[in-house]
CSV table of C-alpha atoms and ligand atoms in Angstrom, one decimal:
chain,number,residue,atom,x,y,z
A,291,MET,CA,-29.7,-33.8,29.1
A,292,SER,CA,-29.1,-36.4,27.0
A,293,PHE,CA,-28.3,-40.1,28.8
A,294,GLN,CA,-24.4,-41.5,27.6
A,295,ILE,CA,-23.8,-44.5,27.9
A,296,ALA,CA,-20.0,-44.6,27.1
A,297,ILE,CA,-17.8,-48.0,26.0
A,298,ASP,CA,-14.6,-47.9,25.2
A,299,GLY,CA,-12.1,-51.0,25.2
A,300,PRO,CA,-9.7,-53.5,22.9
A,301,ALA,CA,-10.7,-54.8,19.1
A,302,GLY,CA,-12.5,-57.7,19.6
A,303,ALA,CA,-13.9,-57.2,23.5
A,304,GLY,CA,-17.3,-57.7,22.5
A,305,LYS,CA,-17.5,-53.8,22.4
A,306,SER,CA,-21.0,-53.9,20.3
A,307,THR,CA,-22.1,-56.8,20.0
A,308,ILE,CA,-23.1,-55.4,23.9
A,309,ALA,CA,-23.6,-51.8,22.9
A,310,LYS,CA,-26.3,-52.7,20.4
A,311,LEU,CA,-28.4,-54.6,23.2
A,312,VAL,CA,-27.5,-52.6,25.5
A,313,ALA,CA,-29.5,-49.6,23.2
A,314,LYS,CA,-32.2,-51.9,22.7
A,315,LYS,CA,-33.2,-52.3,26.2
A,316,LYS,CA,-32.9,-49.0,27.0
A,317,GLY,CA,-34.4,-47.2,23.8
A,318,TYR,CA,-31.2,-45.4,23.3
A,319,ILE,CA,-29.5,-45.2,19.1
A,320,TYR,CA,-26.0,-46.7,18.8
A,321,VAL,CA,-23.1,-45.1,17.9
A,322,ASP,CA,-20.7,-47.3,16.8
A,323,THR,CA,-17.4,-44.6,16.3
A,324,GLY,CA,-15.3,-47.3,14.9
A,325,ALA,CA,-17.4,-47.4,12.2
A,326,MET,CA,-16.4,-43.8,10.8
A,327,TYR,CA,-12.9,-44.3,11.3
A,328,ARG,CA,-13.0,-48.0,8.6
A,329,ALA,CA,-15.8,-44.9,6.5
A,330,MET,CA,-12.3,-43.4,6.7
A,331,ALA,CA,-10.4,-45.4,6.3
A,332,LEU,CA,-11.9,-47.0,3.1
A,333,PHE,CA,-12.1,-42.9,1.5
A,334,MET,CA,-8.2,-43.0,2.4
A,335,ILE,CA,-7.6,-46.7,0.3
A,336,ARG,CA,-9.8,-45.0,-2.7
A,337,LYS,CA,-7.9,-42.2,-3.1
A,338,ASN,CA,-5.1,-44.7,-2.8
A,339,ILE,CA,-3.6,-42.2,0.0
A,340,ASP,CA,-0.4,-44.0,2.1
A,341,GLY,CA,-2.0,-44.9,5.9
A,342,ASN,CA,1.7,-44.1,6.8
A,343,ASP,CA,1.4,-40.5,5.3
A,344,GLU,CA,0.5,-38.1,7.6
A,345,GLU,CA,0.6,-34.9,6.3
A,346,ALA,CA,-1.8,-37.0,2.7
A,347,VAL,CA,-3.7,-38.7,6.1
A,348,GLY,CA,-4.3,-34.8,7.4
A,349,LYS,CA,-4.6,-33.1,4.2
A,350,GLU,CA,-7.0,-35.6,2.3
A,351,CYS,CA,-9.8,-35.7,5.2
A,352,ALA,CA,-11.3,-32.9,5.2
A,353,GLY,CA,-12.5,-33.9,1.2
A,354,ALA,CA,-14.8,-36.9,3.1
A,355,ASP,CA,-18.1,-36.4,4.1
A,356,ILE,CA,-19.2,-38.8,6.8
A,357,GLY,CA,-22.5,-39.0,8.1
A,358,ILE,CA,-24.3,-41.2,9.6
A,359,ALA,CA,-28.6,-42.4,10.0
A,360,TYR,CA,-30.1,-45.1,11.1
A,361,ARG,CA,-32.8,-47.1,9.3
A,362,ASP,CA,-34.3,-49.9,11.0
A,363,GLY,CA,-33.6,-49.9,13.7
A,364,GLU,CA,-29.5,-50.2,12.6
A,365,GLN,CA,-27.4,-47.3,12.3
A,366,VAL,CA,-25.6,-46.3,8.5
A,367,VAL,CA,-22.6,-45.3,8.1
A,368,LEU,CA,-22.2,-42.6,4.6
A,369,LEU,CA,-19.5,-41.6,3.0
A,370,ASP,CA,-20.2,-39.0,0.7
A,371,GLY,CA,-23.8,-40.3,0.6
A,372,GLU,CA,-23.0,-44.2,-0.6
A,373,ASN,CA,-23.8,-46.7,2.5
A,374,VAL,CA,-20.4,-48.0,3.8
A,375,ASN,CA,-21.8,-50.6,5.8
A,376,SER,CA,-21.0,-53.5,4.2
A,377,ILE,CA,-17.8,-52.3,2.6
A,378,ILE,CA,-15.9,-51.1,5.4
A,379,ARG,CA,-15.4,-54.5,7.3
A,380,THR,CA,-12.6,-56.1,5.5
A,381,GLU,CA,-9.2,-56.4,8.2
A,382,GLU,CA,-7.5,-54.7,5.1
A,383,VAL,CA,-10.0,-51.7,5.9
A,384,GLY,CA,-9.1,-52.5,10.1
A,385,ASN,CA,-5.5,-52.2,9.6
A,386,MET,CA,-5.9,-48.3,7.9
A,387,ALA,CA,-8.7,-47.6,9.8
A,388,SER,CA,-5.9,-47.9,12.4
A,389,LEU,CA,-3.5,-46.1,11.6
A,390,THR,CA,-5.7,-43.3,9.8
A,391,ALA,CA,-7.0,-43.3,12.9
A,392,LYS,CA,-3.7,-41.9,14.7
A,393,ASN,CA,-4.2,-38.8,12.6
A,394,PRO,CA,-5.4,-35.7,15.2
A,395,ARG,CA,-7.6,-33.9,12.4
A,396,VAL,CA,-9.2,-37.1,11.6
A,397,ARG,CA,-10.6,-37.2,15.2
A,398,GLU,CA,-11.0,-34.0,15.1
A,399,ARG,CA,-13.4,-34.6,12.4
A,400,LEU,CA,-15.5,-37.2,13.0
A,401,VAL,CA,-14.9,-36.4,17.1
A,402,ILE,CA,-17.3,-33.0,16.3
A,403,LEU,CA,-19.4,-35.5,14.0
A,404,GLN,CA,-20.1,-38.1,17.3
A,405,LYS,CA,-20.4,-34.7,19.8
A,406,GLU,CA,-22.8,-34.1,18.2
A,407,LEU,CA,-24.7,-36.5,18.1
A,408,ALA,CA,-24.8,-37.8,21.8
A,409,SER,CA,-25.9,-33.9,22.3
A,410,ARG,CA,-28.6,-34.5,21.0
A,411,ASN,CA,-29.6,-38.4,21.5
A,412,ASN,CA,-29.7,-41.0,24.5
A,413,VAL,CA,-27.4,-42.4,23.5
A,414,VAL,CA,-24.9,-46.4,23.8
A,415,MET,CA,-21.6,-45.3,21.7
A,416,ASP,CA,-18.2,-47.6,21.4
A,417,GLY,CA,-14.8,-46.8,20.9
A,418,ARG,CA,-11.3,-45.9,21.8
A,419,ASP,CA,-11.8,-42.8,23.7
A,420,ILE,CA,-15.4,-42.2,24.4
A,421,GLY,CA,-15.2,-42.0,28.0
A,422,THR,CA,-11.6,-40.5,28.0
A,423,VAL,CA,-12.0,-37.7,25.3
A,424,VAL,CA,-15.9,-37.7,23.3
A,425,LEU,CA,-17.9,-37.8,26.4
A,426,PRO,CA,-15.4,-37.3,29.5
A,427,ASP,CA,-19.1,-36.8,31.4
A,428,ALA,CA,-20.4,-39.9,30.1
A,429,ASP,CA,-23.8,-41.4,32.7
A,430,VAL,CA,-22.4,-44.7,32.7
A,431,LYS,CA,-18.1,-45.7,31.8
A,432,ILE,CA,-17.8,-48.5,30.8
A,433,TYR,CA,-13.7,-50.4,29.8
A,434,LEU,CA,-14.4,-53.2,28.6
A,435,THR,CA,-11.8,-55.9,27.9
A,436,ALA,CA,-10.9,-59.9,27.5
A,437,SER,CA,-7.6,-61.5,26.8
A,438,VAL,CA,-6.0,-61.8,24.2
A,439,GLU,CA,-6.1,-65.2,24.0
A,440,VAL,CA,-10.3,-64.9,24.5
A,441,ARG,CA,-10.4,-62.3,21.9
A,442,ALA,CA,-8.7,-63.7,19.0
A,443,LYS,CA,-9.9,-66.8,19.5
A,444,ARG,CA,-13.8,-65.3,19.3
A,445,ARG,CA,-12.9,-63.8,16.2
A,446,TYR,CA,-11.8,-67.4,14.5
A,447,ASP,CA,-14.6,-68.5,16.0
A,448,GLU,CA,-16.7,-66.3,13.5
A,449,ILE,CA,-14.7,-66.6,10.5
A,450,ILE,CA,-15.5,-70.3,10.9
A,451,SER,CA,-18.2,-70.1,11.3
A,452,LYS,CA,-18.8,-68.1,7.4
A,453,GLY,CA,-17.5,-71.0,6.0
A,454,GLU,CA,-14.1,-69.9,4.9
A,455,LYS,CA,-10.5,-70.5,6.7
A,456,ALA,CA,-9.0,-68.8,9.1
A,457,ASP,CA,-5.4,-68.9,11.0
A,458,LEU,CA,-5.8,-68.7,14.8
A,459,GLN,CA,-2.2,-67.9,15.2
A,460,VAL,CA,-1.9,-65.3,12.8
A,461,ILE,CA,-5.2,-63.4,14.0
A,462,GLU,CA,-3.5,-63.6,18.0
A,463,GLU,CA,-0.6,-61.4,15.9
A,464,ASP,CA,-2.7,-58.6,14.3
A,465,ILE,CA,-4.5,-57.9,17.7
A,466,ARG,CA,-1.2,-57.7,19.5
A,467,LEU,CA,-0.7,-55.0,16.8
A,468,ARG,CA,-3.8,-53.7,16.9
A,469,ASP,CA,-4.4,-53.5,20.2
A,470,LYS,CA,-0.5,-52.0,20.6
A,471,GLN,CA,-1.6,-49.4,17.9
A,472,ASP,CA,-4.1,-48.1,19.4
A,473,MET,CA,-2.9,-47.8,23.1
A,474,GLU,CA,0.3,-46.5,22.0
A,475,ARG,CA,-0.3,-44.0,19.7
A,476,GLU,CA,0.3,-40.1,20.6
A,477,VAL,CA,-3.4,-38.8,20.3
A,478,SER,CA,-6.6,-39.9,22.6
A,479,PRO,CA,-4.9,-43.9,23.0
A,480,LEU,CA,-6.7,-46.6,23.8
A,481,ARG,CA,-7.3,-46.3,28.0
A,482,LYS,CA,-8.9,-46.2,30.9
A,483,ALA,CA,-11.0,-43.6,32.3
A,484,GLU,CA,-9.7,-42.5,35.4
A,485,ASP,CA,-14.2,-42.9,36.5
A,486,ALA,CA,-14.6,-46.2,33.7
A,487,ILE,CA,-15.7,-49.8,35.1
A,488,GLU,CA,-13.4,-51.9,33.9
A,489,VAL,CA,-15.4,-55.0,32.9
A,490,ASP,CA,-13.0,-57.8,31.4
A,491,SER,CA,-16.0,-60.1,30.0
A,492,SER,CA,-13.1,-63.2,28.4
A,493,TYR,CA,-15.3,-65.4,31.2
A,494,LEU,CA,-18.7,-63.9,30.7
A,495,THR,CA,-21.9,-64.1,28.9
A,496,ILE,CA,-22.9,-61.1,27.0
A,497,GLU,CA,-25.8,-61.2,28.9
A,498,GLU,CA,-23.8,-61.6,32.6
A,499,VAL,CA,-21.6,-58.6,30.2
A,500,THR,CA,-25.5,-56.8,29.4
A,501,ASP,CA,-27.1,-56.8,33.2
A,502,ARG,CA,-24.1,-55.2,34.5
A,503,ILE,CA,-24.1,-52.3,32.6
A,504,LEU,CA,-27.6,-51.9,32.9
A,505,SER,CA,-27.3,-52.2,36.3
A,506,LEU,CA,-25.5,-49.4,36.3
A,507,CYS,CA,-27.5,-47.5,34.7
A,508,ASP,CA,-30.5,-47.9,37.5
A,509,GLY,CA,-27.8,-47.1,40.2
A,510,LYS,CA,-27.7,-43.2,37.7
A,511,GLY,CA,-31.7,-42.9,39.0
A,512,ASN,CA,-32.0,-44.1,35.1
A,513,THR,CA,-34.3,-47.2,34.8
B,163,DC,O1,-13.4,-50.9,16.4
B,163,DC,P1,-12.9,-50.8,15.2
B,163,DC,O2,-12.3,-51.9,15.3
B,163,DC,O3,-14.0,-50.9,14.2
B,163,DC,O4,-12.0,-49.7,15.1
B,163,DC,C1,-11.5,-49.2,13.4
B,163,DC,C2,-9.8,-48.5,14.0
B,163,DC,O5,-10.5,-47.3,14.7
B,163,DC,C3,-9.7,-49.0,15.7
B,163,DC,O6,-8.5,-49.9,14.7
B,163,DC,C4,-9.6,-47.6,16.3
B,163,DC,C5,-9.7,-46.9,15.5
B,163,DC,N1,-10.9,-46.0,16.1
B,163,DC,C6,-10.1,-44.6,17.4
B,163,DC,O7,-9.3,-44.7,17.7
B,163,DC,N2,-11.7,-44.4,18.0
B,163,DC,C7,-12.7,-45.3,18.1
B,163,DC,N3,-13.1,-44.4,19.2
B,163,DC,C8,-12.6,-46.2,17.6
B,163,DC,C9,-12.1,-46.2,16.8
């Protein structure tokens, strides 16, 4: 049996940073499921599909060939064989992903792929529904949160450090909207699994959160 670590939480809570570090320390693969939803969103944007048109999204998603590969330990998301890692991180793709991720047919397709990866490898998988739907029997389940203000400030600092312009208020609004969409959708909404451990990263360092998760793994006899 593979060892499975599930990390769920809202956008900007630090899931991917933490998940990558935990995966590296454990020698497990890291599966960023958000990147898969982003690749699907890119597919829809390229096809000029309206993200609010549920029927069109449901129909077209069957044509998207999304895959995951690992190069130098990094997850590479493939859309019809093309490495799309560098073009799925925009706000446009993120907003489209939040819309298309509501679609049951989109989720069905991607969840199959995610379950398959976790059955063949020891994984750290992050997303919104990993502990609740994708890996309900995961060995360690974390629900990673941080306040909206802290998450917005982190995103703001990240953009500014790249020398780009940002408006803290706009980012905060965007995060609130994304939270609402992810938490209030009908299919697989973002919520804490009953047996997940909640970790609020607002005032913890990356190392503190990582150590907390590693010690939870130790507690499961996985050292
Ligand atoms: O984590 P992220 O921002 O890259 O995710 C992009 C979108 O995909 C986000 O709005 C919610 C959705 N998502 C999801 O519905 N289920 C997942 N397991 C991961 C992401």
